[in-house]
């Protein structure tokens, strides 16, 4: 790094102009971003390019899984003239909204009988109370209408399809629709709720936007306050805080300008994370600058010395952190890949900002004041007082090393018991009204999340063959055995409304042609030779339903010999998530394995010692397995946020190790005495490591108050890892180096002053 340090001294003015130019480019990204999508929209289903046909619109009424929202109305006594009139009024007002395509409710359920002629399922408003009581019995017995009535008969579920081309935003639509429905319902309905994918997305988006601003401000403020308490000098605080803020400004501006795909986790976490990581490198640089200034160096000499002595360590920490994020590109999930890509870019940009801004500012007139407060360094004096502890630790080096290795291995084995999961609750703020409505729907309707069992019959078989209905019946029986599933709906359920014995399948098959065409086509598609059974599930987490899906598929395999030529399979978003669920664990193992191997090689190459690379495994792995053990102890599952957090944790853990090893190698060159070099390295970088640990925990810890559970989990994992990392690097690493570092063959005298 001496060459780069000399280059910096010779071209300081060019560095200043470079800082200004990059800042201008980043500012252009804020003014003219290359990608106008909200970060959450990338992971939502895209609108279809072609508008749906009339037949598709009609069929969508019966496909409850395709609904954009569910309006839930509740009344103390629902089937009364007053309550039903209020429901009709509510439906009319909601459908009058420009962005609402259709509302499906019990009054629009098709009549199922031989002649297709009967009294309406829902009586007119002026009918007698007795007529409404009779209607309630008919509706609850109706296979399709019964799907829209709660178990206690006090609530109605009304699927809504949006006209997305006429909508400004899901958030505005949710607020407008709910306000309109509640105003129309008046006092005749006890409660009006709204849930479904669009309202849930709107609540998540609102919380995301609030957190993006609030917690960045809190994190930066805490970091600034802690920096002031630690450095005790205005110039030092402004310089060390300004560098990471500049790095965040550059990163967000440049990625916006380039149109790099945004990511909801990265948009909130990345600015705080880059600020904290940049701050760690900044603290190490500034501690060295202040130390040299206090010893009498000029501002330029102090800046040059900081680049020379700390620059390589800062580069290695950024490189290894970027490798960790880059390893996420091996994941199958677009969400994880996007997080890794944008954070990897951000790490390099933040590194460039820190290693240019701090030395450049320190070499100007500001550098004359940067060492003020150095004599009041509380943490530095505290680390000096720990010399006795480092001596005791090295005397007990074999015991400390053995305990460190045993703890790491033991926690690593425990971490293998972590299980992945995916649940809507972990992505929603606690204040979300749409999620509370979802919980209500789970309790009273069996859920509003759907998957389907598909039965495909052979080409040689007629569509009205009774064997098709027999296959549907057997699939329904399998589903009914599962307590977590409810309300299966199929063509056989519909045919049960016709006269005769529901188990007389040949007779029931003759009624297929009498069913409304659109309704029949959805549940019994002759062209595709497919019958479906629609099934409801609740938001209990995919981990709870994966065994259910496995049992159903095993049941299908057992049925296969009885139905030659048939094909049975499960489809739907929950099934796809379940199939990909354990890919999360594979992604985590692949990412951490690849990152660890590359980092091990890099450290071995830079320090010219494979042994040092191997010795760094324990202090780097210990924080990760400690955090994994904490997840296991609290009963927290692995999810997308956890996978991303583990890689961030690896980068943070390696950072402290690199700074300690770099200082140790420099001190070892002085006299070749390993124990003396460890003591000097401990004092030399110990204060900076403790400072960065406190600042990082404060910065990430601010997100523990986030509304979004995923952000809180990420913050908790980061704080746990950071705290464990400083223990590993200041206790385990010195003991391991004392035990296993090769002895110097000859002592060399130092050529540098400290």
Coordinates of C-alpha atoms in Angstrom, one line a residue, residues 296-611:
X296 CA 3.7 14.9 15.8
X297 CA 3.1 14.0 12.1
X298 CA 1.8 16.7 9.7
X299 CA -1.8 16.2 8.4
X300 CA -0.4 14.9 5.0
X301 CA 2.0 12.5 6.7
X302 CA -0.7 11.2 9.0
X303 CA -3.0 10.6 6.1
X304 CA -0.3 8.8 4.1
X305 CA 0.6 6.6 7.1
X306 CA -3.1 5.6 7.6
X307 CA -3.4 4.5 3.9
X308 CA -0.1 2.6 4.2
X309 CA -0.9 0.8 7.4
X310 CA -4.7 0.4 7.4
X311 CA -5.5 0.6 3.7
X312 CA -4.8 -3.0 2.9
X313 CA -6.9 -4.2 5.8
X314 CA -9.8 -2.0 4.7
X315 CA -9.5 -3.3 1.1
X316 CA -9.5 -6.9 2.4
X317 CA -12.6 -6.3 4.6
X318 CA -14.5 -4.8 1.6
X319 CA -13.3 -7.6 -0.7
X320 CA -14.3 -10.4 1.7
X321 CA -17.7 -8.7 2.5
X322 CA -18.3 -8.3 -1.2
X323 CA -17.4 -12.0 -1.7
X324 CA -20.0 -12.9 0.9
X325 CA -22.7 -10.9 -0.9
X326 CA -21.6 -12.2 -4.3
X327 CA -22.0 -15.7 -3.1
X328 CA -25.8 -15.0 -2.9
X329 CA -25.8 -15.0 -6.7
X330 CA -25.6 -18.8 -6.4
X331 CA -29.1 -18.8 -4.8
X332 CA -32.1 -19.9 -6.8
X333 CA -34.3 -17.1 -5.4
X334 CA -34.5 -13.8 -7.3
X335 CA -35.1 -12.0 -4.0
X336 CA -31.8 -13.3 -2.5
X337 CA -29.9 -12.8 -5.7
X338 CA -31.0 -9.1 -6.0
X339 CA -30.1 -8.5 -2.4
X340 CA -26.6 -9.9 -2.9
X341 CA -26.0 -8.0 -6.2
X342 CA -27.0 -4.6 -4.9
X343 CA -25.1 -5.0 -1.6
X344 CA -22.0 -6.2 -3.4
X345 CA -22.0 -3.1 -5.6
X346 CA -22.6 -1.0 -2.5
X347 CA -19.7 -2.4 -0.6
X348 CA -17.2 -1.4 -3.3
X349 CA -18.6 2.0 -3.7
X350 CA -18.7 2.6 0.1
X351 CA -15.0 1.5 0.3
X352 CA -14.0 3.9 -2.4
X353 CA -15.8 6.7 -0.5
X354 CA -14.2 6.0 2.9
X355 CA -10.6 5.4 1.8
X356 CA -10.5 8.6 -0.3
X357 CA -12.7 11.0 1.8
X358 CA -11.1 10.4 5.2
X359 CA -7.4 10.7 4.1
X360 CA -8.2 13.6 1.8
X361 CA -10.0 15.6 4.4
X362 CA -7.4 14.7 7.0
X363 CA -4.7 16.0 4.8
X364 CA -6.3 19.4 4.5
X365 CA -6.5 22.2 7.1
X366 CA -9.1 20.1 8.9
X367 CA -6.3 17.6 9.8
X368 CA -4.8 20.2 12.2
X369 CA -7.7 19.7 14.5
X370 CA -8.5 16.0 14.0
X371 CA -6.4 14.8 17.0
X372 CA -8.3 16.9 19.5
X373 CA -9.9 14.7 22.1
X374 CA -7.4 12.0 21.5
X375 CA -6.2 12.2 25.1
X376 CA -9.7 11.6 26.3
X377 CA -10.2 8.3 24.5
X378 CA -12.2 6.3 27.0
X379 CA -12.3 3.1 25.1
X380 CA -8.6 3.3 24.3
X381 CA -7.8 3.6 28.0
X382 CA -10.2 0.7 28.7
X383 CA -8.4 -1.5 26.2
X384 CA -5.1 -0.6 27.7
X385 CA -6.4 -1.8 31.1
X386 CA -7.1 -5.2 29.5
X387 CA -3.4 -6.0 29.1
X388 CA -3.7 -8.2 32.1
X389 CA -6.6 -10.2 30.5
X390 CA -4.6 -10.8 27.3
X391 CA -1.7 -12.0 29.4
X392 CA -3.9 -14.4 31.3
X393 CA -5.5 -15.6 28.1
X394 CA -2.2 -16.4 26.5
X395 CA -1.0 -18.3 29.6
X396 CA -4.2 -20.4 29.3
X397 CA -4.0 -20.4 25.5
X398 CA -4.5 -24.1 25.1
X399 CA -7.6 -24.1 27.3
X400 CA -9.0 -21.0 25.5
X401 CA -8.3 -22.5 22.1
X402 CA -9.9 -25.9 23.0
X403 CA -13.1 -24.2 24.4
X404 CA -13.3 -21.9 21.4
X405 CA -13.1 -24.9 19.0
X406 CA -15.5 -27.0 21.0
X407 CA -18.1 -24.2 21.2
X408 CA -17.8 -23.5 17.5
X409 CA -18.2 -27.2 16.6
X410 CA -21.0 -27.8 19.1
X411 CA -23.0 -24.7 18.0
X412 CA -22.4 -25.7 14.4
X413 CA -24.0 -29.1 14.9
X414 CA -27.0 -27.5 16.7
X415 CA -27.4 -25.1 13.8
X416 CA -28.1 -28.0 11.5
X417 CA -31.5 -28.3 13.2
X418 CA -32.7 -25.0 11.9
X419 CA -35.8 -25.4 9.7
X420 CA -36.9 -23.1 6.9
X421 CA -40.3 -21.5 6.8
X422 CA -42.3 -18.9 4.9
X423 CA -45.3 -17.1 6.4
X424 CA -47.2 -14.0 5.5
X425 CA -47.1 -12.8 9.1
X426 CA -43.3 -12.4 9.1
X427 CA -43.6 -9.9 6.2
X428 CA -46.4 -7.8 7.7
X429 CA -46.3 -4.9 10.2
X430 CA -48.1 -5.7 13.5
X431 CA -50.5 -2.7 12.9
X432 CA -51.6 -4.1 9.5
X433 CA -55.4 -4.0 9.4
X434 CA -55.4 -6.3 6.3
X435 CA -53.4 -8.9 8.1
X436 CA -55.8 -8.8 11.1
X437 CA -58.6 -9.3 8.6
X438 CA -56.6 -12.3 7.2
X439 CA -56.4 -13.8 10.7
X440 CA -60.2 -13.3 11.0
X441 CA -60.7 -15.1 7.7
X442 CA -58.4 -17.9 8.8
X443 CA -60.5 -18.4 11.9
X444 CA -64.0 -18.1 10.4
X445 CA -63.6 -19.1 6.8
X446 CA -60.7 -21.6 6.9
X447 CA -58.4 -19.1 5.2
X448 CA -58.3 -17.2 1.9
X449 CA -55.1 -18.8 0.6
X450 CA -55.8 -21.6 -2.0
X451 CA -54.1 -24.4 -3.8
X452 CA -55.6 -27.1 -6.0
X453 CA -55.4 -30.7 -6.7
X454 CA -55.6 -31.5 -10.4
X455 CA -56.9 -34.7 -11.9
X456 CA -56.0 -35.3 -15.6
X457 CA -57.8 -38.1 -17.3
X458 CA -56.5 -40.0 -20.4
X459 CA -57.3 -38.9 -24.0
X460 CA -59.2 -42.2 -24.6
X461 CA -61.7 -41.5 -21.8
X462 CA -64.9 -39.4 -22.3
X463 CA -65.2 -36.3 -20.1
X464 CA -68.4 -37.5 -18.5
X465 CA -67.1 -40.9 -17.6
X466 CA -68.1 -41.7 -14.0
X467 CA -64.5 -42.8 -13.3
X468 CA -63.5 -39.1 -13.5
X469 CA -65.9 -38.3 -10.7
X470 CA -64.6 -41.3 -8.8
X471 CA -61.1 -40.0 -9.0
X472 CA -62.3 -36.5 -7.8
X473 CA -64.1 -38.2 -4.9
X474 CA -61.0 -40.1 -3.8
X475 CA -58.9 -37.0 -4.0
X476 CA -61.5 -35.2 -1.8
X477 CA -61.4 -38.0 0.7
X478 CA -57.6 -37.6 1.0
X479 CA -58.0 -33.9 1.6
X480 CA -60.7 -34.3 4.2
X481 CA -58.3 -36.4 6.3
X482 CA -56.0 -33.4 6.8
X483 CA -57.0 -31.2 9.7
X484 CA -55.1 -28.2 8.4
X485 CA -57.1 -28.1 5.2
X486 CA -60.7 -27.0 4.8
X487 CA -63.6 -26.5 2.4
X488 CA -62.6 -28.5 -0.7
X489 CA -64.6 -27.5 -3.7
X490 CA -64.9 -29.5 -6.9
X491 CA -67.2 -30.5 -9.8
X492 CA -68.5 -33.3 -7.6
X493 CA -69.4 -30.8 -4.8
X494 CA -71.5 -28.9 -7.4
X495 CA -73.2 -32.1 -8.7
X496 CA -74.2 -33.0 -5.2
X497 CA -76.8 -30.2 -5.4
X498 CA -78.7 -32.1 -8.1
X499 CA -81.3 -34.8 -7.2
X500 CA -80.3 -38.3 -6.4
X501 CA -77.6 -40.1 -4.4
X502 CA -74.3 -38.1 -4.5
X503 CA -72.4 -41.5 -4.6
X504 CA -74.4 -42.7 -7.7
X505 CA -71.6 -41.4 -10.0
X506 CA -73.1 -42.6 -13.3
X507 CA -76.3 -40.7 -12.6
X508 CA -74.4 -37.6 -11.3
X509 CA -72.2 -37.6 -14.5
X510 CA -75.4 -37.1 -16.6
X511 CA -76.0 -33.8 -14.9
X512 CA -72.7 -32.3 -16.1
X513 CA -74.3 -30.8 -19.2
X514 CA -77.0 -29.1 -17.1
X515 CA -74.5 -27.0 -15.1
X516 CA -73.7 -23.4 -16.1
X517 CA -71.0 -23.5 -18.7
X518 CA -68.5 -21.2 -17.1
X519 CA -68.9 -22.8 -13.8
X520 CA -68.4 -26.3 -15.3
X521 CA -65.5 -25.2 -17.4
X522 CA -63.5 -24.0 -14.4
X523 CA -63.9 -27.2 -12.3
X524 CA -64.2 -29.6 -15.2
X525 CA -62.3 -28.5 -18.3
X526 CA -63.0 -30.9 -21.2
X527 CA -60.5 -29.2 -23.5
X528 CA -57.6 -29.7 -21.0
X529 CA -59.0 -33.0 -19.8
X530 CA -58.7 -31.7 -16.3
X531 CA -60.8 -31.6 -13.1
X532 CA -59.7 -29.6 -10.1
X533 CA -60.4 -29.6 -6.4
X534 CA -59.8 -26.2 -4.8
X535 CA -58.6 -26.3 -1.2
X536 CA -58.3 -23.6 1.4
X537 CA -55.4 -23.2 3.8
X538 CA -54.5 -20.7 6.6
X539 CA -51.4 -18.6 7.2
X540 CA -49.7 -21.1 9.5
X541 CA -46.4 -21.2 7.6
X542 CA -45.4 -23.3 4.7
X543 CA -43.4 -25.5 7.1
X544 CA -46.6 -26.7 8.6
X545 CA -48.1 -27.5 5.2
X546 CA -45.2 -29.2 3.6
X547 CA -45.8 -32.5 5.4
X548 CA -49.5 -32.2 4.3
X549 CA -48.5 -31.8 0.7
X550 CA -46.1 -34.7 1.0
X551 CA -48.9 -36.9 2.4
X552 CA -51.3 -35.9 -0.4
X553 CA -48.7 -36.7 -3.1
X554 CA -48.0 -40.0 -1.4
X555 CA -51.8 -40.7 -1.4
X556 CA -51.9 -39.9 -5.1
X557 CA -49.2 -42.4 -5.8
X558 CA -51.2 -45.1 -3.9
X559 CA -54.3 -44.2 -6.0
X560 CA -52.5 -44.4 -9.3
X561 CA -52.9 -48.2 -9.9
X562 CA -56.7 -47.8 -9.5
X563 CA -56.7 -45.1 -12.2
X564 CA -54.4 -46.1 -15.1
X565 CA -53.7 -43.3 -17.5
X566 CA -54.7 -40.6 -14.9
X567 CA -52.4 -38.0 -13.6
X568 CA -52.7 -36.4 -10.1
X569 CA -50.7 -33.4 -9.0
X570 CA -50.8 -30.4 -6.7
X571 CA -50.6 -26.9 -8.1
X572 CA -50.8 -23.3 -6.8
X573 CA -48.5 -20.7 -5.2
X574 CA -48.4 -22.4 -1.7
X575 CA -47.3 -25.7 -3.4
X576 CA -44.6 -23.9 -5.4
X577 CA -43.3 -22.2 -2.2
X578 CA -43.3 -25.5 -0.4
X579 CA -41.3 -27.1 -3.2
X580 CA -38.7 -24.3 -3.0
X581 CA -38.7 -24.1 0.8
X582 CA -35.8 -26.3 1.4
X583 CA -34.0 -24.6 -1.4
X584 CA -33.5 -21.8 1.2
X585 CA -31.2 -24.2 3.2
X586 CA -29.4 -25.3 0.1
X587 CA -28.9 -21.6 -0.9
X588 CA -27.5 -20.8 2.5
X589 CA -25.1 -23.7 2.5
X590 CA -23.9 -23.0 -1.0
X591 CA -23.5 -19.3 -0.4
X592 CA -21.7 -19.6 3.0
X593 CA -19.6 -22.5 1.7
X594 CA -18.5 -20.7 -1.4
X595 CA -17.9 -17.4 0.5
X596 CA -15.9 -19.2 3.3
X597 CA -13.8 -21.1 0.8
X598 CA -12.9 -18.0 -1.2
X599 CA -12.3 -15.9 1.9
X600 CA -10.0 -18.6 3.3
X601 CA -8.0 -18.6 0.0
X602 CA -7.8 -14.8 -0.1
X603 CA -6.6 -14.6 3.5
X604 CA -4.0 -17.3 2.9
X605 CA -2.8 -15.6 -0.2
X606 CA -2.6 -12.1 1.2
X607 CA -0.8 -13.2 4.5
X608 CA 1.2 -15.8 2.6
X609 CA 0.2 -18.5 5.0
X610 CA -2.4 -21.2 4.7
X611 CA -2.1 -21.8 8.4

